[in-house]
Amino acid sequence: MKLEKRKPSGREKDEAAIELLDKLRERLFAENVSTARLAAFNLSWMQEDGLDILKEVLFGDFPRTAKKAAAYGLRSMQGRMKKMATEVLTEGQKHADRTTRDACAKALFLMKGGKGAKPAPRGKRRPGKPRIQEYRKKNGPRSQSPWKRTSSGPRQ
C-alpha cells in the first residue's frame, strides 16, 4: 500500500523525529498484526504527533488490521493524552465505517476494565466419562511412588 507523504505538524524537534514518525506510520500498515500493534504502541508515546497519526488511520479508508492497531495505540496512551484518546475513541463510535465503530467500542470497553474473550478450555472432558481419582489410605504411612528407587539392597 502506497501512502502519501505526511506533512510535519511543526511540533517535531528535528529530522530524526520526523523520520521515526514516518517509519512508525509505515509499520502501522504491516500485514502482521503484531508489528502493527507494536508500531501503534510506540506511536502512543509520541504525544500529539502520535495521536494525529493514530486518529488519521482510525478515521481514514485503511485496512481493518491498521484500524484495530490504531485503536490499540489510542487505548495505550498514558498521562494527559489518555483523555484526548478517550474522546477520539468516543467520536469513533459514531463513525460511518463499521470497522471503526467496532474497534472503538472494544477499545473503550477494555479501557474501562472489561475483560477480553476467555481462552478456549483445554482438554474438556466428555460428559458421560467419569473422572479418574486417586484413593489413599486414611491411616498409615504413605507409600513411595513405584517409580522411585529404594535403597533396599544392592543393584544387580
Short mmCIF file of N, CA and C in Angstrom, two decimals:
data_model
loop_
_atom_site.label_atom_id
_atom_site.label_comp_id
_atom_site.label_asym_id
_atom_site.label_seq_id
_atom_site.Cartn_x
_atom_site.Cartn_y
_atom_site.Cartn_z
N MET A 1 0.84 -1.17 0.00
CA MET A 1 0.00 0.00 0.00
C MET A 1 0.89 1.24 0.00
N LYS A 2 0.67 2.12 -0.95
CA LYS A 2 1.45 3.34 -1.07
C LYS A 2 0.75 4.46 -0.32
N LEU A 3 1.46 5.02 0.67
CA LEU A 3 0.91 6.11 1.46
C LEU A 3 1.45 7.44 0.95
N GLU A 4 0.59 8.45 0.99
CA GLU A 4 1.08 9.77 0.63
C GLU A 4 1.90 10.32 1.79
N LYS A 5 2.86 11.18 1.46
CA LYS A 5 3.77 11.75 2.43
C LYS A 5 3.01 12.58 3.45
N ARG A 6 3.34 12.38 4.70
CA ARG A 6 2.71 13.14 5.78
C ARG A 6 3.46 14.44 5.95
N LYS A 7 2.71 15.54 6.02
CA LYS A 7 3.42 16.81 6.21
C LYS A 7 3.61 17.05 7.71
N PRO A 8 4.80 17.49 8.10
CA PRO A 8 5.12 17.69 9.52
C PRO A 8 4.21 18.75 10.15
N SER A 9 3.89 18.53 11.42
CA SER A 9 2.98 19.44 12.11
C SER A 9 3.69 20.67 12.66
N GLY A 10 5.00 20.65 12.74
CA GLY A 10 5.74 21.78 13.29
C GLY A 10 6.14 21.54 14.74
N ARG A 11 5.60 20.49 15.36
CA ARG A 11 5.96 20.20 16.75
C ARG A 11 7.22 19.35 16.84
N GLU A 12 7.61 18.71 15.74
CA GLU A 12 8.78 17.85 15.77
C GLU A 12 10.03 18.70 15.96
N LYS A 13 10.95 18.17 16.76
CA LYS A 13 12.15 18.93 17.09
C LYS A 13 13.22 18.86 16.01
N ASP A 14 13.39 17.72 15.38
CA ASP A 14 14.46 17.56 14.41
C ASP A 14 14.05 16.57 13.32
N GLU A 15 14.97 16.36 12.40
CA GLU A 15 14.73 15.46 11.27
C GLU A 15 14.57 14.01 11.72
N ALA A 16 15.27 13.63 12.77
CA ALA A 16 15.19 12.25 13.26
C ALA A 16 13.78 11.93 13.77
N ALA A 17 13.14 12.89 14.42
CA ALA A 17 11.78 12.68 14.91
C ALA A 17 10.81 12.50 13.75
N ILE A 18 10.99 13.29 12.70
CA ILE A 18 10.13 13.17 11.52
C ILE A 18 10.29 11.81 10.87
N GLU A 19 11.54 11.36 10.76
CA GLU A 19 11.82 10.05 10.16
C GLU A 19 11.22 8.92 11.00
N LEU A 20 11.34 9.03 12.33
CA LEU A 20 10.79 8.00 13.21
C LEU A 20 9.27 7.93 13.08
N LEU A 21 8.61 9.07 13.02
CA LEU A 21 7.16 9.08 12.86
C LEU A 21 6.74 8.47 11.53
N ASP A 22 7.48 8.78 10.47
CA ASP A 22 7.17 8.19 9.16
C ASP A 22 7.37 6.67 9.17
N LYS A 23 8.45 6.23 9.82
CA LYS A 23 8.73 4.80 9.89
C LYS A 23 7.64 4.07 10.67
N LEU A 24 7.22 4.64 11.80
CA LEU A 24 6.17 4.01 12.60
C LEU A 24 4.83 4.03 11.85
N ARG A 25 4.58 5.09 11.11
CA ARG A 25 3.35 5.18 10.33
C ARG A 25 3.32 4.09 9.26
N GLU A 26 4.46 3.85 8.61
CA GLU A 26 4.55 2.78 7.61
C GLU A 26 4.32 1.41 8.24
N ARG A 27 4.90 1.19 9.43
CA ARG A 27 4.75 -0.10 10.10
C ARG A 27 3.32 -0.36 10.56
N LEU A 28 2.57 0.70 10.75
CA LEU A 28 1.19 0.57 11.19
C LEU A 28 0.35 -0.18 10.16
N PHE A 29 0.79 -0.19 8.90
CA PHE A 29 0.06 -0.84 7.82
C PHE A 29 0.64 -2.21 7.48
N ALA A 30 1.41 -2.79 8.38
CA ALA A 30 2.02 -4.10 8.14
C ALA A 30 0.94 -5.18 8.09
N GLU A 31 1.22 -6.23 7.33
CA GLU A 31 0.29 -7.36 7.25
C GLU A 31 0.22 -8.10 8.58
N ASN A 32 1.35 -8.17 9.27
CA ASN A 32 1.42 -8.84 10.56
C ASN A 32 0.80 -7.93 11.63
N VAL A 33 -0.22 -8.40 12.32
CA VAL A 33 -0.93 -7.60 13.31
C VAL A 33 -0.01 -7.23 14.47
N SER A 34 0.88 -8.13 14.86
CA SER A 34 1.78 -7.85 15.98
C SER A 34 2.69 -6.68 15.67
N THR A 35 3.20 -6.61 14.46
CA THR A 35 4.05 -5.50 14.05
C THR A 35 3.26 -4.20 14.05
N ALA A 36 2.03 -4.24 13.55
CA ALA A 36 1.19 -3.04 13.52
C ALA A 36 0.86 -2.57 14.93
N ARG A 37 0.56 -3.51 15.82
CA ARG A 37 0.24 -3.12 17.20
C ARG A 37 1.45 -2.54 17.92
N LEU A 38 2.62 -3.09 17.66
CA LEU A 38 3.83 -2.57 18.26
C LEU A 38 4.10 -1.14 17.78
N ALA A 39 3.90 -0.89 16.49
CA ALA A 39 4.07 0.46 15.96
C ALA A 39 3.06 1.42 16.59
N ALA A 40 1.83 0.96 16.76
CA ALA A 40 0.79 1.79 17.38
C ALA A 40 1.14 2.09 18.83
N PHE A 41 1.67 1.11 19.53
CA PHE A 41 2.08 1.33 20.92
C PHE A 41 3.20 2.37 20.98
N ASN A 42 4.16 2.26 20.08
CA ASN A 42 5.26 3.24 20.05
C ASN A 42 4.73 4.63 19.69
N LEU A 43 3.75 4.70 18.81
CA LEU A 43 3.15 6.00 18.48
C LEU A 43 2.39 6.58 19.67
N SER A 44 1.89 5.73 20.54
CA SER A 44 1.15 6.23 21.71
C SER A 44 2.06 7.02 22.64
N TRP A 45 3.35 6.80 22.56
CA TRP A 45 4.30 7.54 23.39
C TRP A 45 4.74 8.85 22.72
N MET A 46 4.28 9.12 21.52
CA MET A 46 4.73 10.30 20.78
C MET A 46 3.81 11.51 20.96
N GLN A 47 3.03 11.52 22.00
CA GLN A 47 2.17 12.65 22.36
C GLN A 47 1.24 13.06 21.22
N GLU A 48 1.19 14.37 20.89
CA GLU A 48 0.23 14.87 19.89
C GLU A 48 0.49 14.31 18.50
N ASP A 49 1.76 14.15 18.14
CA ASP A 49 2.08 13.63 16.81
C ASP A 49 1.55 12.20 16.65
N GLY A 50 1.75 11.38 17.67
CA GLY A 50 1.24 10.01 17.63
C GLY A 50 -0.28 9.99 17.60
N LEU A 51 -0.91 10.89 18.36
CA LEU A 51 -2.36 10.98 18.37
C LEU A 51 -2.89 11.35 16.98
N ASP A 52 -2.23 12.30 16.33
CA ASP A 52 -2.66 12.70 14.98
C ASP A 52 -2.59 11.54 14.00
N ILE A 53 -1.50 10.79 14.04
CA ILE A 53 -1.33 9.68 13.10
C ILE A 53 -2.35 8.57 13.39
N LEU A 54 -2.52 8.23 14.67
CA LEU A 54 -3.48 7.18 15.03
C LEU A 54 -4.90 7.58 14.67
N LYS A 55 -5.22 8.85 14.87
CA LYS A 55 -6.56 9.35 14.53
C LYS A 55 -6.78 9.30 13.02
N GLU A 56 -5.74 9.68 12.27
CA GLU A 56 -5.83 9.64 10.80
C GLU A 56 -6.10 8.23 10.30
N VAL A 57 -5.41 7.25 10.88
CA VAL A 57 -5.59 5.86 10.46
C VAL A 57 -6.96 5.34 10.87
N LEU A 58 -7.38 5.67 12.07
CA LEU A 58 -8.65 5.17 12.57
C LEU A 58 -9.82 5.68 11.74
N PHE A 59 -9.79 6.93 11.35
CA PHE A 59 -10.91 7.52 10.62
C PHE A 59 -10.74 7.48 9.10
N GLY A 60 -9.59 7.07 8.61
CA GLY A 60 -9.35 7.03 7.18
C GLY A 60 -9.85 5.74 6.54
N ASP A 61 -9.62 5.64 5.23
CA ASP A 61 -10.03 4.46 4.48
C ASP A 61 -8.83 3.51 4.41
N PHE A 62 -8.61 2.77 5.49
CA PHE A 62 -7.46 1.90 5.62
C PHE A 62 -7.90 0.49 6.01
N PRO A 63 -6.99 -0.50 5.92
CA PRO A 63 -7.35 -1.88 6.25
C PRO A 63 -7.77 -2.05 7.71
N ARG A 64 -8.47 -3.13 7.94
CA ARG A 64 -9.01 -3.44 9.26
C ARG A 64 -7.90 -3.62 10.30
N THR A 65 -6.81 -4.29 9.92
CA THR A 65 -5.72 -4.51 10.88
C THR A 65 -5.11 -3.19 11.32
N ALA A 66 -4.99 -2.24 10.40
CA ALA A 66 -4.42 -0.94 10.75
C ALA A 66 -5.37 -0.18 11.69
N LYS A 67 -6.66 -0.27 11.46
CA LYS A 67 -7.62 0.42 12.31
C LYS A 67 -7.63 -0.19 13.72
N LYS A 68 -7.56 -1.51 13.81
CA LYS A 68 -7.55 -2.14 15.13
C LYS A 68 -6.25 -1.83 15.86
N ALA A 69 -5.15 -1.77 15.14
CA ALA A 69 -3.88 -1.42 15.77
C ALA A 69 -3.91 0.04 16.25
N ALA A 70 -4.54 0.92 15.47
CA ALA A 70 -4.65 2.33 15.87
C ALA A 70 -5.50 2.45 17.14
N ALA A 71 -6.57 1.68 17.22
CA ALA A 71 -7.40 1.69 18.43
C ALA A 71 -6.60 1.17 19.62
N TYR A 72 -5.77 0.17 19.40
CA TYR A 72 -4.89 -0.34 20.46
C TYR A 72 -3.93 0.76 20.92
N GLY A 73 -3.35 1.48 19.97
CA GLY A 73 -2.43 2.57 20.32
C GLY A 73 -3.14 3.67 21.10
N LEU A 74 -4.36 3.99 20.71
CA LEU A 74 -5.11 5.03 21.43
C LEU A 74 -5.44 4.58 22.85
N ARG A 75 -5.78 3.32 23.02
CA ARG A 75 -6.11 2.88 24.38
C ARG A 75 -4.86 2.71 25.22
N SER A 76 -3.68 2.66 24.60
CA SER A 76 -2.43 2.53 25.34
C SER A 76 -1.86 3.87 25.77
N MET A 77 -2.47 4.95 25.37
CA MET A 77 -1.94 6.28 25.72
C MET A 77 -2.02 6.49 27.22
N GLN A 78 -1.04 7.20 27.73
CA GLN A 78 -0.93 7.44 29.17
C GLN A 78 -0.92 8.94 29.47
N GLY A 79 -1.11 9.27 30.71
CA GLY A 79 -0.97 10.64 31.17
C GLY A 79 -2.03 11.57 30.60
N ARG A 80 -1.60 12.76 30.22
CA ARG A 80 -2.53 13.79 29.75
C ARG A 80 -3.16 13.43 28.41
N MET A 81 -2.57 12.50 27.68
CA MET A 81 -3.09 12.12 26.36
C MET A 81 -4.24 11.12 26.47
N LYS A 82 -4.40 10.50 27.62
CA LYS A 82 -5.43 9.48 27.78
C LYS A 82 -6.83 10.07 27.58
N LYS A 83 -7.04 11.28 28.10
CA LYS A 83 -8.35 11.92 27.96
C LYS A 83 -8.64 12.22 26.49
N MET A 84 -7.65 12.73 25.77
CA MET A 84 -7.82 13.03 24.34
C MET A 84 -8.07 11.75 23.55
N ALA A 85 -7.36 10.69 23.90
CA ALA A 85 -7.54 9.40 23.21
C ALA A 85 -8.95 8.86 23.46
N THR A 86 -9.44 9.02 24.69
CA THR A 86 -10.80 8.56 25.01
C THR A 86 -11.82 9.34 24.20
N GLU A 87 -11.60 10.65 24.03
CA GLU A 87 -12.51 11.46 23.22
C GLU A 87 -12.51 11.01 21.77
N VAL A 88 -11.33 10.70 21.24
CA VAL A 88 -11.24 10.23 19.85
C VAL A 88 -11.98 8.90 19.70
N LEU A 89 -11.81 7.99 20.66
CA LEU A 89 -12.50 6.70 20.58
C LEU A 89 -14.01 6.85 20.72
N THR A 90 -14.45 7.78 21.56
CA THR A 90 -15.89 8.04 21.70
C THR A 90 -16.45 8.61 20.41
N GLU A 91 -15.69 9.49 19.78
CA GLU A 91 -16.10 10.05 18.49
C GLU A 91 -16.14 8.96 17.42
N GLY A 92 -15.23 8.00 17.52
CA GLY A 92 -15.17 6.91 16.55
C GLY A 92 -16.35 5.96 16.62
N GLN A 93 -17.03 5.93 17.77
CA GLN A 93 -18.21 5.08 17.89
C GLN A 93 -19.36 5.59 17.03
N LYS A 94 -19.31 6.84 16.63
CA LYS A 94 -20.37 7.42 15.80
C LYS A 94 -19.98 7.47 14.32
N HIS A 95 -18.85 6.88 13.98
CA HIS A 95 -18.34 6.93 12.61
C HIS A 95 -19.18 6.04 11.69
N ALA A 96 -19.17 6.36 10.41
CA ALA A 96 -19.98 5.62 9.44
C ALA A 96 -19.42 4.21 9.17
N ASP A 97 -18.10 4.04 9.25
CA ASP A 97 -17.47 2.75 8.97
C ASP A 97 -17.68 1.78 10.13
N ARG A 98 -18.16 0.59 9.82
CA ARG A 98 -18.44 -0.41 10.85
C ARG A 98 -17.18 -0.87 11.56
N THR A 99 -16.09 -1.03 10.82
CA THR A 99 -14.83 -1.48 11.42
C THR A 99 -14.34 -0.47 12.45
N THR A 100 -14.45 0.81 12.12
CA THR A 100 -14.03 1.86 13.04
C THR A 100 -14.90 1.84 14.30
N ARG A 101 -16.20 1.71 14.11
CA ARG A 101 -17.12 1.67 15.26
C ARG A 101 -16.80 0.50 16.18
N ASP A 102 -16.60 -0.68 15.59
CA ASP A 102 -16.32 -1.87 16.39
C ASP A 102 -14.99 -1.76 17.13
N ALA A 103 -13.96 -1.26 16.45
CA ALA A 103 -12.65 -1.12 17.07
C ALA A 103 -12.70 -0.12 18.23
N CYS A 104 -13.41 0.98 18.04
CA CYS A 104 -13.53 2.00 19.09
C CYS A 104 -14.33 1.48 20.28
N ALA A 105 -15.41 0.77 20.00
CA ALA A 105 -16.24 0.24 21.07
C ALA A 105 -15.45 -0.76 21.92
N LYS A 106 -14.70 -1.64 21.27
CA LYS A 106 -13.93 -2.63 22.02
C LYS A 106 -12.81 -1.96 22.81
N ALA A 107 -12.15 -0.96 22.22
CA ALA A 107 -11.07 -0.26 22.92
C ALA A 107 -11.61 0.45 24.17
N LEU A 108 -12.76 1.10 24.05
CA LEU A 108 -13.36 1.77 25.21
C LEU A 108 -13.77 0.75 26.27
N PHE A 109 -14.31 -0.37 25.84
CA PHE A 109 -14.70 -1.43 26.77
C PHE A 109 -13.49 -1.92 27.56
N LEU A 110 -12.37 -2.13 26.87
CA LEU A 110 -11.16 -2.61 27.54
C LEU A 110 -10.53 -1.54 28.42
N MET A 111 -10.66 -0.26 28.01
CA MET A 111 -10.13 0.83 28.83
C MET A 111 -10.88 0.95 30.15
N LYS A 112 -12.15 0.62 30.14
CA LYS A 112 -12.97 0.72 31.35
C LYS A 112 -12.82 -0.50 32.25
N GLY A 113 -11.95 -1.41 31.88
CA GLY A 113 -11.69 -2.56 32.74
C GLY A 113 -12.40 -3.82 32.34
N GLY A 114 -13.01 -3.83 31.18
CA GLY A 114 -13.68 -5.04 30.71
C GLY A 114 -12.67 -6.12 30.37
N LYS A 115 -13.06 -7.33 30.55
CA LYS A 115 -12.18 -8.45 30.22
C LYS A 115 -12.39 -8.85 28.78
N GLY A 116 -11.31 -9.29 28.14
CA GLY A 116 -11.39 -9.77 26.76
C GLY A 116 -12.07 -11.13 26.72
N ALA A 117 -12.08 -11.72 25.58
CA ALA A 117 -12.70 -13.04 25.41
C ALA A 117 -11.89 -14.07 26.19
N LYS A 118 -12.60 -15.02 26.79
CA LYS A 118 -11.92 -16.07 27.54
C LYS A 118 -11.26 -17.05 26.58
N PRO A 119 -10.08 -17.54 26.94
CA PRO A 119 -9.47 -18.55 26.07
C PRO A 119 -10.27 -19.85 26.12
N ALA A 120 -10.19 -20.61 25.06
CA ALA A 120 -10.94 -21.87 24.97
C ALA A 120 -10.40 -22.85 26.00
N PRO A 121 -11.28 -23.58 26.68
CA PRO A 121 -10.81 -24.54 27.68
C PRO A 121 -10.05 -25.68 27.01
N ARG A 122 -9.01 -26.11 27.67
CA ARG A 122 -8.19 -27.18 27.12
C ARG A 122 -8.60 -28.51 27.73
N GLY A 123 -8.62 -29.52 26.92
CA GLY A 123 -8.86 -30.88 27.41
C GLY A 123 -10.19 -31.05 28.11
N LYS A 124 -11.23 -30.56 27.54
CA LYS A 124 -12.54 -30.68 28.17
C LYS A 124 -12.99 -32.14 28.16
N ARG A 125 -13.50 -32.58 29.32
CA ARG A 125 -13.95 -33.96 29.45
C ARG A 125 -15.29 -34.17 28.76
N ARG A 126 -15.52 -35.39 28.35
CA ARG A 126 -16.83 -35.74 27.82
C ARG A 126 -17.79 -35.91 28.99
N PRO A 127 -19.05 -35.51 28.83
CA PRO A 127 -19.98 -35.54 29.96
C PRO A 127 -20.20 -36.91 30.58
N GLY A 128 -20.21 -37.97 29.81
CA GLY A 128 -20.51 -39.30 30.34
C GLY A 128 -19.31 -40.01 30.92
N LYS A 129 -18.13 -39.49 30.73
CA LYS A 129 -16.92 -40.17 31.15
C LYS A 129 -16.55 -39.76 32.58
N PRO A 130 -16.39 -40.73 33.48
CA PRO A 130 -16.06 -40.36 34.86
C PRO A 130 -14.63 -39.86 34.98
N ARG A 131 -14.42 -39.06 35.98
CA ARG A 131 -13.09 -38.51 36.22
C ARG A 131 -12.28 -39.51 37.04
N ILE A 132 -11.02 -39.70 36.70
CA ILE A 132 -10.16 -40.64 37.41
C ILE A 132 -9.67 -39.97 38.68
N GLN A 133 -9.88 -40.64 39.80
CA GLN A 133 -9.43 -40.11 41.08
C GLN A 133 -8.51 -41.10 41.76
N GLU A 134 -7.70 -40.58 42.67
CA GLU A 134 -6.79 -41.43 43.41
C GLU A 134 -7.36 -41.60 44.82
N TYR A 135 -7.43 -42.84 45.27
CA TYR A 135 -7.91 -43.12 46.62
C TYR A 135 -6.72 -43.48 47.48
N ARG A 136 -6.57 -42.78 48.59
CA ARG A 136 -5.46 -43.05 49.50
C ARG A 136 -5.99 -43.63 50.81
N LYS A 137 -5.12 -44.34 51.49
CA LYS A 137 -5.50 -44.84 52.81
C LYS A 137 -5.60 -43.66 53.76
N LYS A 138 -6.55 -43.77 54.67
CA LYS A 138 -6.70 -42.70 55.64
C LYS A 138 -5.65 -42.82 56.73
N ASN A 139 -5.32 -44.03 57.14
CA ASN A 139 -4.35 -44.25 58.22
C ASN A 139 -3.12 -44.91 57.64
N GLY A 140 -2.03 -44.78 58.33
CA GLY A 140 -0.82 -45.46 57.93
C GLY A 140 0.09 -44.56 57.11
N PRO A 141 1.33 -45.01 56.98
CA PRO A 141 2.30 -44.18 56.24
C PRO A 141 2.01 -44.22 54.73
N ARG A 142 2.39 -43.16 54.12
CA ARG A 142 2.24 -43.12 52.66
C ARG A 142 3.30 -43.98 52.01
N SER A 143 2.92 -44.70 51.03
CA SER A 143 3.91 -45.50 50.33
C SER A 143 4.59 -44.63 49.28
N GLN A 144 5.81 -45.00 48.99
CA GLN A 144 6.53 -44.25 47.97
C GLN A 144 6.00 -44.60 46.59
N SER A 145 6.31 -43.75 45.67
CA SER A 145 5.91 -43.98 44.29
C SER A 145 6.59 -45.24 43.77
N PRO A 146 5.90 -46.05 42.99
CA PRO A 146 6.54 -47.25 42.45
C PRO A 146 7.63 -46.91 41.44
N TRP A 147 7.72 -45.69 41.05
CA TRP A 147 8.69 -45.30 40.04
C TRP A 147 10.01 -44.88 40.64
N LYS A 148 10.04 -44.65 41.92
CA LYS A 148 11.29 -44.24 42.56
C LYS A 148 12.03 -45.47 43.06
N ARG A 149 13.34 -45.38 43.02
CA ARG A 149 14.16 -46.50 43.50
C ARG A 149 14.21 -46.46 45.02
N THR A 150 14.32 -47.62 45.57
CA THR A 150 14.51 -47.72 47.01
C THR A 150 15.89 -48.27 47.29
N SER A 151 16.41 -47.99 48.43
CA SER A 151 17.75 -48.50 48.75
C SER A 151 17.64 -49.77 49.57
N SER A 152 16.85 -50.73 49.09
CA SER A 152 16.61 -51.95 49.82
C SER A 152 17.72 -52.98 49.63
N GLY A 153 18.59 -52.74 48.73
CA GLY A 153 19.65 -53.73 48.54
C GLY A 153 20.52 -53.35 47.35
N PRO A 154 21.56 -54.14 47.13
CA PRO A 154 22.45 -53.82 46.01
C PRO A 154 21.77 -54.06 44.68
N ARG A 155 22.12 -53.28 43.74
CA ARG A 155 21.59 -53.40 42.39
C ARG A 155 22.30 -54.49 41.63
N GLN A 156 21.59 -55.25 40.87
CA GLN A 156 22.23 -56.34 40.14
C GLN A 156 22.23 -56.08 38.67
#
